[in-house]
PDB file of C-alpha atoms in Angstrom:
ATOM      1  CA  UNK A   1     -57.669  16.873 144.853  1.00  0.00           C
ATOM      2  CA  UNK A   2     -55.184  14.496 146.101  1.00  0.00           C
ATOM      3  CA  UNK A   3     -51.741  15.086 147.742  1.00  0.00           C
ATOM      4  CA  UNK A   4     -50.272  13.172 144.743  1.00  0.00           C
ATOM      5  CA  UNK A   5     -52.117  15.432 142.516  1.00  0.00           C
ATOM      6  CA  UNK A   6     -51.501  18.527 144.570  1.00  0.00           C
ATOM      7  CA  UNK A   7     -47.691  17.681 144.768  1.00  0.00           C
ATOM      8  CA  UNK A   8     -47.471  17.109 140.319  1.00  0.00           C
ATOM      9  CA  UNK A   9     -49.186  20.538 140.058  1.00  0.00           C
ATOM     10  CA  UNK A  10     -46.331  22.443 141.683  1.00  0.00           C
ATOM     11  CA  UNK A  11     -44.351  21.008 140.089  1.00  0.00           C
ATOM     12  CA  UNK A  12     -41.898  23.380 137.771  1.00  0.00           C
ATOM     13  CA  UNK A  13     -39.114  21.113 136.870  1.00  0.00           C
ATOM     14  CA  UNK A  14     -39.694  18.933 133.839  1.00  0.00           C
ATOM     15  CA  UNK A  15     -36.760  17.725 130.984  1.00  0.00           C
ATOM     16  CA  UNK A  16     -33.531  16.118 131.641  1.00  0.00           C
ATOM     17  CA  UNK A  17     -31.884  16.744 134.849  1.00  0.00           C
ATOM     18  CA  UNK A  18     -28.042  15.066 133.951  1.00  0.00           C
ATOM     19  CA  UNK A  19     -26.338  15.416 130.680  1.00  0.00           C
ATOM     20  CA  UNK A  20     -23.015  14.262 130.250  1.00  0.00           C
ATOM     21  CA  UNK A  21     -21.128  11.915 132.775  1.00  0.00           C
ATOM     22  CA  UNK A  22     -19.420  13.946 135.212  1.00  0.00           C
ATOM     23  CA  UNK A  23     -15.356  14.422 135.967  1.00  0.00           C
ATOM     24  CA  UNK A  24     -14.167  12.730 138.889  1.00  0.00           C
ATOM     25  CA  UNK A  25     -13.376  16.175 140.299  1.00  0.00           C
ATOM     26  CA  UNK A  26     -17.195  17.268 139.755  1.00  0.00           C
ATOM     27  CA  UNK A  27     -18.604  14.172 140.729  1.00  0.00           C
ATOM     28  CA  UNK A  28     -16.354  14.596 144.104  1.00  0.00           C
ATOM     29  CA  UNK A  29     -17.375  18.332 144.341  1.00  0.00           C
ATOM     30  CA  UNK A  30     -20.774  17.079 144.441  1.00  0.00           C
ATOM     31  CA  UNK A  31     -20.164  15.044 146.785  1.00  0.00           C
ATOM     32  CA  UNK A  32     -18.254  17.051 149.518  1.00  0.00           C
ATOM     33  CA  UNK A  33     -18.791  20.459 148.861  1.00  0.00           C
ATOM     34  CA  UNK A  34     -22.880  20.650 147.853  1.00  0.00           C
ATOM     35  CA  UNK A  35     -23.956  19.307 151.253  1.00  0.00           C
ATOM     36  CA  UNK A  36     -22.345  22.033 153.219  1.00  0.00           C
ATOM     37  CA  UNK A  37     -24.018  24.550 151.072  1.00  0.00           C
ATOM     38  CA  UNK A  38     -27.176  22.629 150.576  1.00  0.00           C
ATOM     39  CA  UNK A  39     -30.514  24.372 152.198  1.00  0.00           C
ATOM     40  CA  UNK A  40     -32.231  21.873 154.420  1.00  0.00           C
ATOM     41  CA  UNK A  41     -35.645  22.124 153.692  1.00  0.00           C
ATOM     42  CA  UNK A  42     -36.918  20.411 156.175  1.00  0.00           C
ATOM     43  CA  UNK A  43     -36.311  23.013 159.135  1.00  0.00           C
ATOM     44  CA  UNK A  44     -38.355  26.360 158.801  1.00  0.00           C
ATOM     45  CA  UNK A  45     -35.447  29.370 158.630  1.00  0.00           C
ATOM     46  CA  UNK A  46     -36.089  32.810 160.842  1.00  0.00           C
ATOM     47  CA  UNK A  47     -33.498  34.816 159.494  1.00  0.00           C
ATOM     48  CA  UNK A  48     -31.760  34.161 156.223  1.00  0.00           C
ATOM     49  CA  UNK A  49     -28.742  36.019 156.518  1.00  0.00           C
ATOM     50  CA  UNK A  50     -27.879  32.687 159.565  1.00  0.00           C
ATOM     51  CA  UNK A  51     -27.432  30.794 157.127  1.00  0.00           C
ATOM     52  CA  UNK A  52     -24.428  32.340 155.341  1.00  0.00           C
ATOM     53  CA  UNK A  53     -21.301  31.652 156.585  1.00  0.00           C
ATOM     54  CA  UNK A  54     -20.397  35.102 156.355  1.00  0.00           C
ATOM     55  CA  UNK A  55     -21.792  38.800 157.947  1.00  0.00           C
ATOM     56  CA  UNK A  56     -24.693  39.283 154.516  1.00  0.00           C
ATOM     57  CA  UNK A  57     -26.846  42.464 154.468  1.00  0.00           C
ATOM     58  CA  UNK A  58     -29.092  41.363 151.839  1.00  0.00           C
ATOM     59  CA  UNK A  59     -30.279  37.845 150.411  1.00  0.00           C
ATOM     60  CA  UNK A  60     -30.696  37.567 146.470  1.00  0.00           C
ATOM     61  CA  UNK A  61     -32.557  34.614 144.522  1.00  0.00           C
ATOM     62  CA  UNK A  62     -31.449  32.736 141.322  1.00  0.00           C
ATOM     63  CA  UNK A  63     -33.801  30.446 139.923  1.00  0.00           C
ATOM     64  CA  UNK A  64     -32.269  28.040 137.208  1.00  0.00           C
ATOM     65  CA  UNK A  65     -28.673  29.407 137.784  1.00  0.00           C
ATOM     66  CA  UNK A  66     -27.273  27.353 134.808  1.00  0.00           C
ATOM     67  CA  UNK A  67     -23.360  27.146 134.709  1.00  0.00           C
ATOM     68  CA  UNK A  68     -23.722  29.777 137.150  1.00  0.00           C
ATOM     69  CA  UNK A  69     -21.522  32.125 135.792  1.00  0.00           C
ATOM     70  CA  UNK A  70     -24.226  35.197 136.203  1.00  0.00           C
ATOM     71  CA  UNK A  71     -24.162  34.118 139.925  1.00  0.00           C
ATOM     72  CA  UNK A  72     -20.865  33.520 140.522  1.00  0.00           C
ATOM     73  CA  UNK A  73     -19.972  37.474 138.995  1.00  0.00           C
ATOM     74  CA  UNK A  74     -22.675  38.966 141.473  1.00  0.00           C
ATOM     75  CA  UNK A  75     -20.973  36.894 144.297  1.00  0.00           C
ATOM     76  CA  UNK A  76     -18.276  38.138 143.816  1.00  0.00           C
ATOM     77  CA  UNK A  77     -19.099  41.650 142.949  1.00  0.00           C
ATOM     78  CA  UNK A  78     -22.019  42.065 145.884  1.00  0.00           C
ATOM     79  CA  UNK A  79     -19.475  39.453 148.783  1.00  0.00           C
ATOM     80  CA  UNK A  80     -22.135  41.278 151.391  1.00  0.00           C
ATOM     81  CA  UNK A  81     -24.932  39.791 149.533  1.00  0.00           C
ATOM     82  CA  UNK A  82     -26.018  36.224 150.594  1.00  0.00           C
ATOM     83  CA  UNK A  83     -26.585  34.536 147.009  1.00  0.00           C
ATOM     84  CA  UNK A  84     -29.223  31.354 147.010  1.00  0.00           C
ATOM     85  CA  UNK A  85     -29.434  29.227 143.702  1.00  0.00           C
ATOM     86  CA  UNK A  86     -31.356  26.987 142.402  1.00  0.00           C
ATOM     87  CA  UNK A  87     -30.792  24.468 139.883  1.00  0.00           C
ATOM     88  CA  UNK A  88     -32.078  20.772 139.330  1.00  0.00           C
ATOM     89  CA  UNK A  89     -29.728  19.956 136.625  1.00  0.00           C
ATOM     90  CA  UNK A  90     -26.751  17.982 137.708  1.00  0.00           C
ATOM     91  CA  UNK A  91     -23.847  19.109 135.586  1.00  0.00           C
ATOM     92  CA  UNK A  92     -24.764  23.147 135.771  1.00  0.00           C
ATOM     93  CA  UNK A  93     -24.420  22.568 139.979  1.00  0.00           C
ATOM     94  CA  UNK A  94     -21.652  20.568 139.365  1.00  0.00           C
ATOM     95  CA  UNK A  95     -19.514  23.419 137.428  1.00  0.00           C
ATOM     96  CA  UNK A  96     -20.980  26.026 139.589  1.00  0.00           C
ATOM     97  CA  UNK A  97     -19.768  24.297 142.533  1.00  0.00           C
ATOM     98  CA  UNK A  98     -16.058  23.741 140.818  1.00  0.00           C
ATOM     99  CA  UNK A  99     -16.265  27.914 140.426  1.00  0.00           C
ATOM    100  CA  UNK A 100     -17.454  28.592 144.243  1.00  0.00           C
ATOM    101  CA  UNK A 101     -14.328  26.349 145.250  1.00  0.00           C
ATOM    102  CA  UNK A 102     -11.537  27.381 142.964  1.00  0.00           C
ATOM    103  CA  UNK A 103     -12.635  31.647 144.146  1.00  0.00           C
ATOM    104  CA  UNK A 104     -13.496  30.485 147.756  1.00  0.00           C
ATOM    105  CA  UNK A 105     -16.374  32.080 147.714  1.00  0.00           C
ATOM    106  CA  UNK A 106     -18.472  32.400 151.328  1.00  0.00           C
ATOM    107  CA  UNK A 107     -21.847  34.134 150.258  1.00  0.00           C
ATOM    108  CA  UNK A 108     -23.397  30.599 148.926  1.00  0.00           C
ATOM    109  CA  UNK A 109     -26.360  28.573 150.039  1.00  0.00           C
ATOM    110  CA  UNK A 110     -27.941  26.713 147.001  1.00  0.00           C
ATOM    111  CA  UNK A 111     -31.022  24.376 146.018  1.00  0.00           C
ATOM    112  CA  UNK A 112     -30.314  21.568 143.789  1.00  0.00           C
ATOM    113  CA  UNK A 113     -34.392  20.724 142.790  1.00  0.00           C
ATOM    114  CA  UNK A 114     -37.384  22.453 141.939  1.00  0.00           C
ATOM    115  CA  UNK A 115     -37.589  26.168 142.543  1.00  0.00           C
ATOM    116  CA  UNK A 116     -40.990  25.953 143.670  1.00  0.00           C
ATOM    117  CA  UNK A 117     -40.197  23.775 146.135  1.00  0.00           C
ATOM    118  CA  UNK A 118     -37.887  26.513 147.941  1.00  0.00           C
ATOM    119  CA  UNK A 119     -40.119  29.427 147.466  1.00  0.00           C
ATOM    120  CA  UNK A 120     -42.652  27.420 149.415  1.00  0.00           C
ATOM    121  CA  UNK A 121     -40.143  27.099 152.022  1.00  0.00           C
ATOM    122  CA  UNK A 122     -38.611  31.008 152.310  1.00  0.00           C
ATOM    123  CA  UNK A 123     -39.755  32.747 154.750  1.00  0.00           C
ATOM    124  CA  UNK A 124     -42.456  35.771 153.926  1.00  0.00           C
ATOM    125  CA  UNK A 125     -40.354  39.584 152.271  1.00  0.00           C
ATOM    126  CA  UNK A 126     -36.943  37.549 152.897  1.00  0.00           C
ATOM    127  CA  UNK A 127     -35.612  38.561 149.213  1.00  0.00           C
ATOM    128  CA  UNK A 128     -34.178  42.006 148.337  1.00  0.00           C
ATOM    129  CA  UNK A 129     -34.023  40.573 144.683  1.00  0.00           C
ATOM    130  CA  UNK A 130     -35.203  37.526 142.554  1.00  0.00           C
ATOM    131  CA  UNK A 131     -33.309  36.302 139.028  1.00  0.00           C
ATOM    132  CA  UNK A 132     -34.987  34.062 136.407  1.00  0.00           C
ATOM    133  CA  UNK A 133     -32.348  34.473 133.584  1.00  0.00           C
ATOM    134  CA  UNK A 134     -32.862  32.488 129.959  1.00  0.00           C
ATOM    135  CA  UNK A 135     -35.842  29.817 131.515  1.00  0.00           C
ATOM    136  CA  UNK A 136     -36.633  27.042 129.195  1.00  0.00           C
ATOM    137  CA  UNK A 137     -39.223  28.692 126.918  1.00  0.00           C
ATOM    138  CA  UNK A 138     -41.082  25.180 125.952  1.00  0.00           C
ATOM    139  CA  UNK A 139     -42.249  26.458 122.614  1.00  0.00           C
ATOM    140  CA  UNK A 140     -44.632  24.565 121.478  1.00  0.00           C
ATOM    141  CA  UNK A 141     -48.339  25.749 122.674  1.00  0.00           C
ATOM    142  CA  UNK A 142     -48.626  22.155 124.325  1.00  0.00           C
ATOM    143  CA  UNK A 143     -46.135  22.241 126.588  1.00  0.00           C
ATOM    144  CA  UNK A 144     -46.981  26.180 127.817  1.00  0.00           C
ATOM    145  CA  UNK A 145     -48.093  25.100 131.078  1.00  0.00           C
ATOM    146  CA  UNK A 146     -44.213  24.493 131.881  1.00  0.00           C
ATOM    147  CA  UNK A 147     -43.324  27.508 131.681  1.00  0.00           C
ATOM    148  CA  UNK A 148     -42.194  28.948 134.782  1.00  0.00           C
ATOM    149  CA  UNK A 149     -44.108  31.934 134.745  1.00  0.00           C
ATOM    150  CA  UNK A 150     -47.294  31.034 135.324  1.00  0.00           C
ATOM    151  CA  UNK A 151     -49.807  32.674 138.393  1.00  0.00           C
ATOM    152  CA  UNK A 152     -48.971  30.366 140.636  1.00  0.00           C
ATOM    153  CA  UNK A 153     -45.071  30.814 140.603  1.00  0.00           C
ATOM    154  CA  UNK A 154     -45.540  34.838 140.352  1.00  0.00           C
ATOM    155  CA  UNK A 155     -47.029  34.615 144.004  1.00  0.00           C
ATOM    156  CA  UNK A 156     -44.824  32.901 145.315  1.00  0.00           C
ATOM    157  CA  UNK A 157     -41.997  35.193 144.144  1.00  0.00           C
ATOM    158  CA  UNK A 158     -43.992  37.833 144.991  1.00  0.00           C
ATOM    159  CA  UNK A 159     -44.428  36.088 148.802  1.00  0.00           C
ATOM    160  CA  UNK A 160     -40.405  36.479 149.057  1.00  0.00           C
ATOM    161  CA  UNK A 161     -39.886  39.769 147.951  1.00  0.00           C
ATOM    162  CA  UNK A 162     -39.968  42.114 150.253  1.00  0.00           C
ATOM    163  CA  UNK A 163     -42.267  45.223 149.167  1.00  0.00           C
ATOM    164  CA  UNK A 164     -39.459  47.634 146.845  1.00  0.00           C
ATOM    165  CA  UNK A 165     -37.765  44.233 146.005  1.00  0.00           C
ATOM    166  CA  UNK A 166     -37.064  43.408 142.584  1.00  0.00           C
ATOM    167  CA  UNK A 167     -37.519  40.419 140.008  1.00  0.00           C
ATOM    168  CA  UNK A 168     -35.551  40.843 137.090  1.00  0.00           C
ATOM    169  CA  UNK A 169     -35.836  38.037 133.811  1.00  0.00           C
ATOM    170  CA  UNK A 170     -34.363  37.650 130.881  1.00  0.00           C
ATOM    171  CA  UNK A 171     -35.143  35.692 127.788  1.00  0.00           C
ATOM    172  CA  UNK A 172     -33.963  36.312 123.760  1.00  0.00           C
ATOM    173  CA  UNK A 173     -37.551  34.415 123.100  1.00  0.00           C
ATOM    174  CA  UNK A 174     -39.938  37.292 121.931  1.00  0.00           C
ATOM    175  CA  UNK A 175     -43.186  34.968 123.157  1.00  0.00           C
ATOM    176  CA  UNK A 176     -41.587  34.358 126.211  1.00  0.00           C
ATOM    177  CA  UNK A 177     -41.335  37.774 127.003  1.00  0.00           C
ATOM    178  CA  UNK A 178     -44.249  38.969 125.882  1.00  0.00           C
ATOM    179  CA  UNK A 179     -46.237  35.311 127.797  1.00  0.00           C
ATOM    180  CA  UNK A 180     -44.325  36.937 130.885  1.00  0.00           C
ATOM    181  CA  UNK A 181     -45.119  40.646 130.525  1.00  0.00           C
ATOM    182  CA  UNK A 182     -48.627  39.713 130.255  1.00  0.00           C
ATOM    183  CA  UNK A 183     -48.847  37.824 133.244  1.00  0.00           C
ATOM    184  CA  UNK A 184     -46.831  39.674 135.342  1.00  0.00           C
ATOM    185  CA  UNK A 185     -48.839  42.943 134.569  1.00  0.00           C
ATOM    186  CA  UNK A 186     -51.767  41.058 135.757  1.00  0.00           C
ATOM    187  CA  UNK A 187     -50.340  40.181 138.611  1.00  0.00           C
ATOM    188  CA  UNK A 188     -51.486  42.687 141.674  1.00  0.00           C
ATOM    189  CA  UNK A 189     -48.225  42.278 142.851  1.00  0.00           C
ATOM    190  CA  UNK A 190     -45.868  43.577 140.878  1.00  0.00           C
ATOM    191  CA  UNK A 191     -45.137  46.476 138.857  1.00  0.00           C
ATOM    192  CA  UNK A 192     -43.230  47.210 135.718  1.00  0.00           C
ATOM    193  CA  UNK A 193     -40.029  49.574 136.077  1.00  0.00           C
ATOM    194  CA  UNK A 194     -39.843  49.918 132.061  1.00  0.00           C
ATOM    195  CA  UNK A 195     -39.972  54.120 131.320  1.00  0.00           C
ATOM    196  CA  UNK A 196     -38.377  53.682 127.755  1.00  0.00           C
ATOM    197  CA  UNK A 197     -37.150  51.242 125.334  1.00  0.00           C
ATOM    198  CA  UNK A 198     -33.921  51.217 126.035  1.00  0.00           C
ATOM    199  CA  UNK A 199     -34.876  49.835 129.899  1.00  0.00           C
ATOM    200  CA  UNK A 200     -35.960  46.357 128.094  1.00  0.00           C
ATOM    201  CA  UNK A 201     -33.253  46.284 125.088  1.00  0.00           C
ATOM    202  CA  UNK A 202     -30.378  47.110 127.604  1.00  0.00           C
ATOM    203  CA  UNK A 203     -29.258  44.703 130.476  1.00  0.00           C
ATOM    204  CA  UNK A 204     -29.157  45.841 134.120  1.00  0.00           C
ATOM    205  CA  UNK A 205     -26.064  48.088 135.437  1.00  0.00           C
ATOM    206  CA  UNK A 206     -22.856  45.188 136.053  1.00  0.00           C
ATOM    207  CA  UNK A 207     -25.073  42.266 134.403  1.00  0.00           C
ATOM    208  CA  UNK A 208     -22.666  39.723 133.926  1.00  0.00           C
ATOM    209  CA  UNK A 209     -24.216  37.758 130.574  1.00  0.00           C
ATOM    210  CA  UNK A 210     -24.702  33.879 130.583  1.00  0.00           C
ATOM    211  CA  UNK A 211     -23.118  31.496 128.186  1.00  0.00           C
ATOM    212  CA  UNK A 212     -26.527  30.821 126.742  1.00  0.00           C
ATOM    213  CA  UNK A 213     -26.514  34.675 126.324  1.00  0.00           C
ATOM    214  CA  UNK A 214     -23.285  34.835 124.449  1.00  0.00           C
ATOM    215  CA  UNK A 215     -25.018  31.778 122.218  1.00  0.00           C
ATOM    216  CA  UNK A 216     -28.220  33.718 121.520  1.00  0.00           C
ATOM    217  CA  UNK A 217     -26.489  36.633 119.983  1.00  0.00           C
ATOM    218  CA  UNK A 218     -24.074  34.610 117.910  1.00  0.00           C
ATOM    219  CA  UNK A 219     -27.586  33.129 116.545  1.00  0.00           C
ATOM    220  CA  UNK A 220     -29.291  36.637 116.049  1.00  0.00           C
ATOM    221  CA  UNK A 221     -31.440  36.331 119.019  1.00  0.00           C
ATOM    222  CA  UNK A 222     -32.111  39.747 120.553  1.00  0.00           C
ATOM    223  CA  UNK A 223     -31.985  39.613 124.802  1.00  0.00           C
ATOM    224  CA  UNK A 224     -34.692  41.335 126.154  1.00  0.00           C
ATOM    225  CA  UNK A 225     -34.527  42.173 129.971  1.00  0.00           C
ATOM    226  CA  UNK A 226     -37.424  42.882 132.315  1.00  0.00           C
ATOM    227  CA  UNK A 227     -37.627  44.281 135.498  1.00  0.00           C
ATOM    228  CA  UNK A 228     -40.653  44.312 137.777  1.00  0.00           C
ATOM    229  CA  UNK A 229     -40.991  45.585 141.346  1.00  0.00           C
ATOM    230  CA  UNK A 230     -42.704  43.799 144.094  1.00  0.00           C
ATOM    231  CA  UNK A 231     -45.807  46.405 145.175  1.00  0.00           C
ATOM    232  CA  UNK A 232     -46.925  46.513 149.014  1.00  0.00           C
ATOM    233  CA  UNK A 233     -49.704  44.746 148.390  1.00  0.00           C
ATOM    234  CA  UNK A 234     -50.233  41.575 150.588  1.00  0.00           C
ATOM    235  CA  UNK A 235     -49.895  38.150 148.615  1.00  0.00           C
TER     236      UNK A 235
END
């Protein structure tokens, strides 16, 4: 296979990445403040928790953060947690980044491109816990392979999560849940945490719902929440 092929099957991100034309306050925010809290991929990390600019016990993953406001609310409610999100999509970084600055928040280091590309760069068991919240569920049969739960993305979350560590998704698409419960009970990496129903039909302790949450349910779409725990087996 070639590089160029190599390189296009990583690939996760696919769609728009910029919707409407930014404010001159955004477009300055992305400017100023993203490359200070932008992960340089190009230098292998040791320790995580360096890169904060605050003391962080733990480091916690967002993949496809949105508007952010599920991040920003376990910022602010975990502020010993380092918080790393990841988001291709200009105008969700661009209000995420207005909310970081207006609450001067410290616990920030984000990714504004493909997800995949950063878990290839984290170190190995570097993640206490792992968030893919509402993912684009690309409907049609055609376009499944876009999904972002496929085998190939599972072990590389699984490669970050340190053994105990948790990855927790959410979708109100009944096919998307069940295309990810499948997979992810195939995985050898991961168990299910689910003892009743209530552990899938009820979000996690503090969850702090998403905009396209708060849509979903106006609509009639029921959320259904997963949680799977990484095993000790090596990946």
């Amino acid at each position: 296979m070639s590089q160029d092929s190599k390189s296009n099957s990583r690939r996760a991100v696919f769609g728009r990445r910029k919707g409407h034309k930014l404010t001159a306050r955004h477009a300055a925010l992305m400017e100023t403040l993203l490359p200070r809290l932008a992960l340089d991929l190009s230098t292998c990390p040791t320790d995580l928790a360096s890169l904060f600019s605050c003391p962080v016990q733990d480091v916690w993953l967002e993949i496809g953060f949105g508007a952010g406001e599920h991040m920003i609310a376990q910022s602010q409610a975990h502020p010993r947690i380092g918080i790393i999100g990841v988001e291709p999509f200009v105008n969700g970084m661009a209000r995420t980044l207005a909310a970081i600055a207006e609450k001067s928040l410290s616990n920030f280091r984000l990714h504004h491109g493909d997800a995949i590309e950063l878990l290839a760069w984290l170190p190995r068991t570097c993640l206490g816990r792992a968030y893919l919240l509402y993912p684009d569920p690309w409907p049609k049969r055609r376009h499944w392979k876009r999904r972002f739960v496929q085998e190939e993305s599972i072990a590389a979350v699984a490669s970050a999560l340190r053994p105990g560590g948790e990855f927790r998704f959410a979708t109100d698409i009944s096919d998307y849940a069940d295309w990810t419960l499948r997979h992810m009970l195939r995985s050898p990496y991961f168990e299910w945490t689910a003892a009743c129903a209530d552990d899938w039909r009820r979000a996690w302790p503090c969850f702090e719902g998403t905009r396209y949450e708060q849509k979903a349910r106006r609509e009639g779409r029921v959320p259904c929440y997963l949680t799977f725990r990484r095993t000790s087996l090596r990946c």
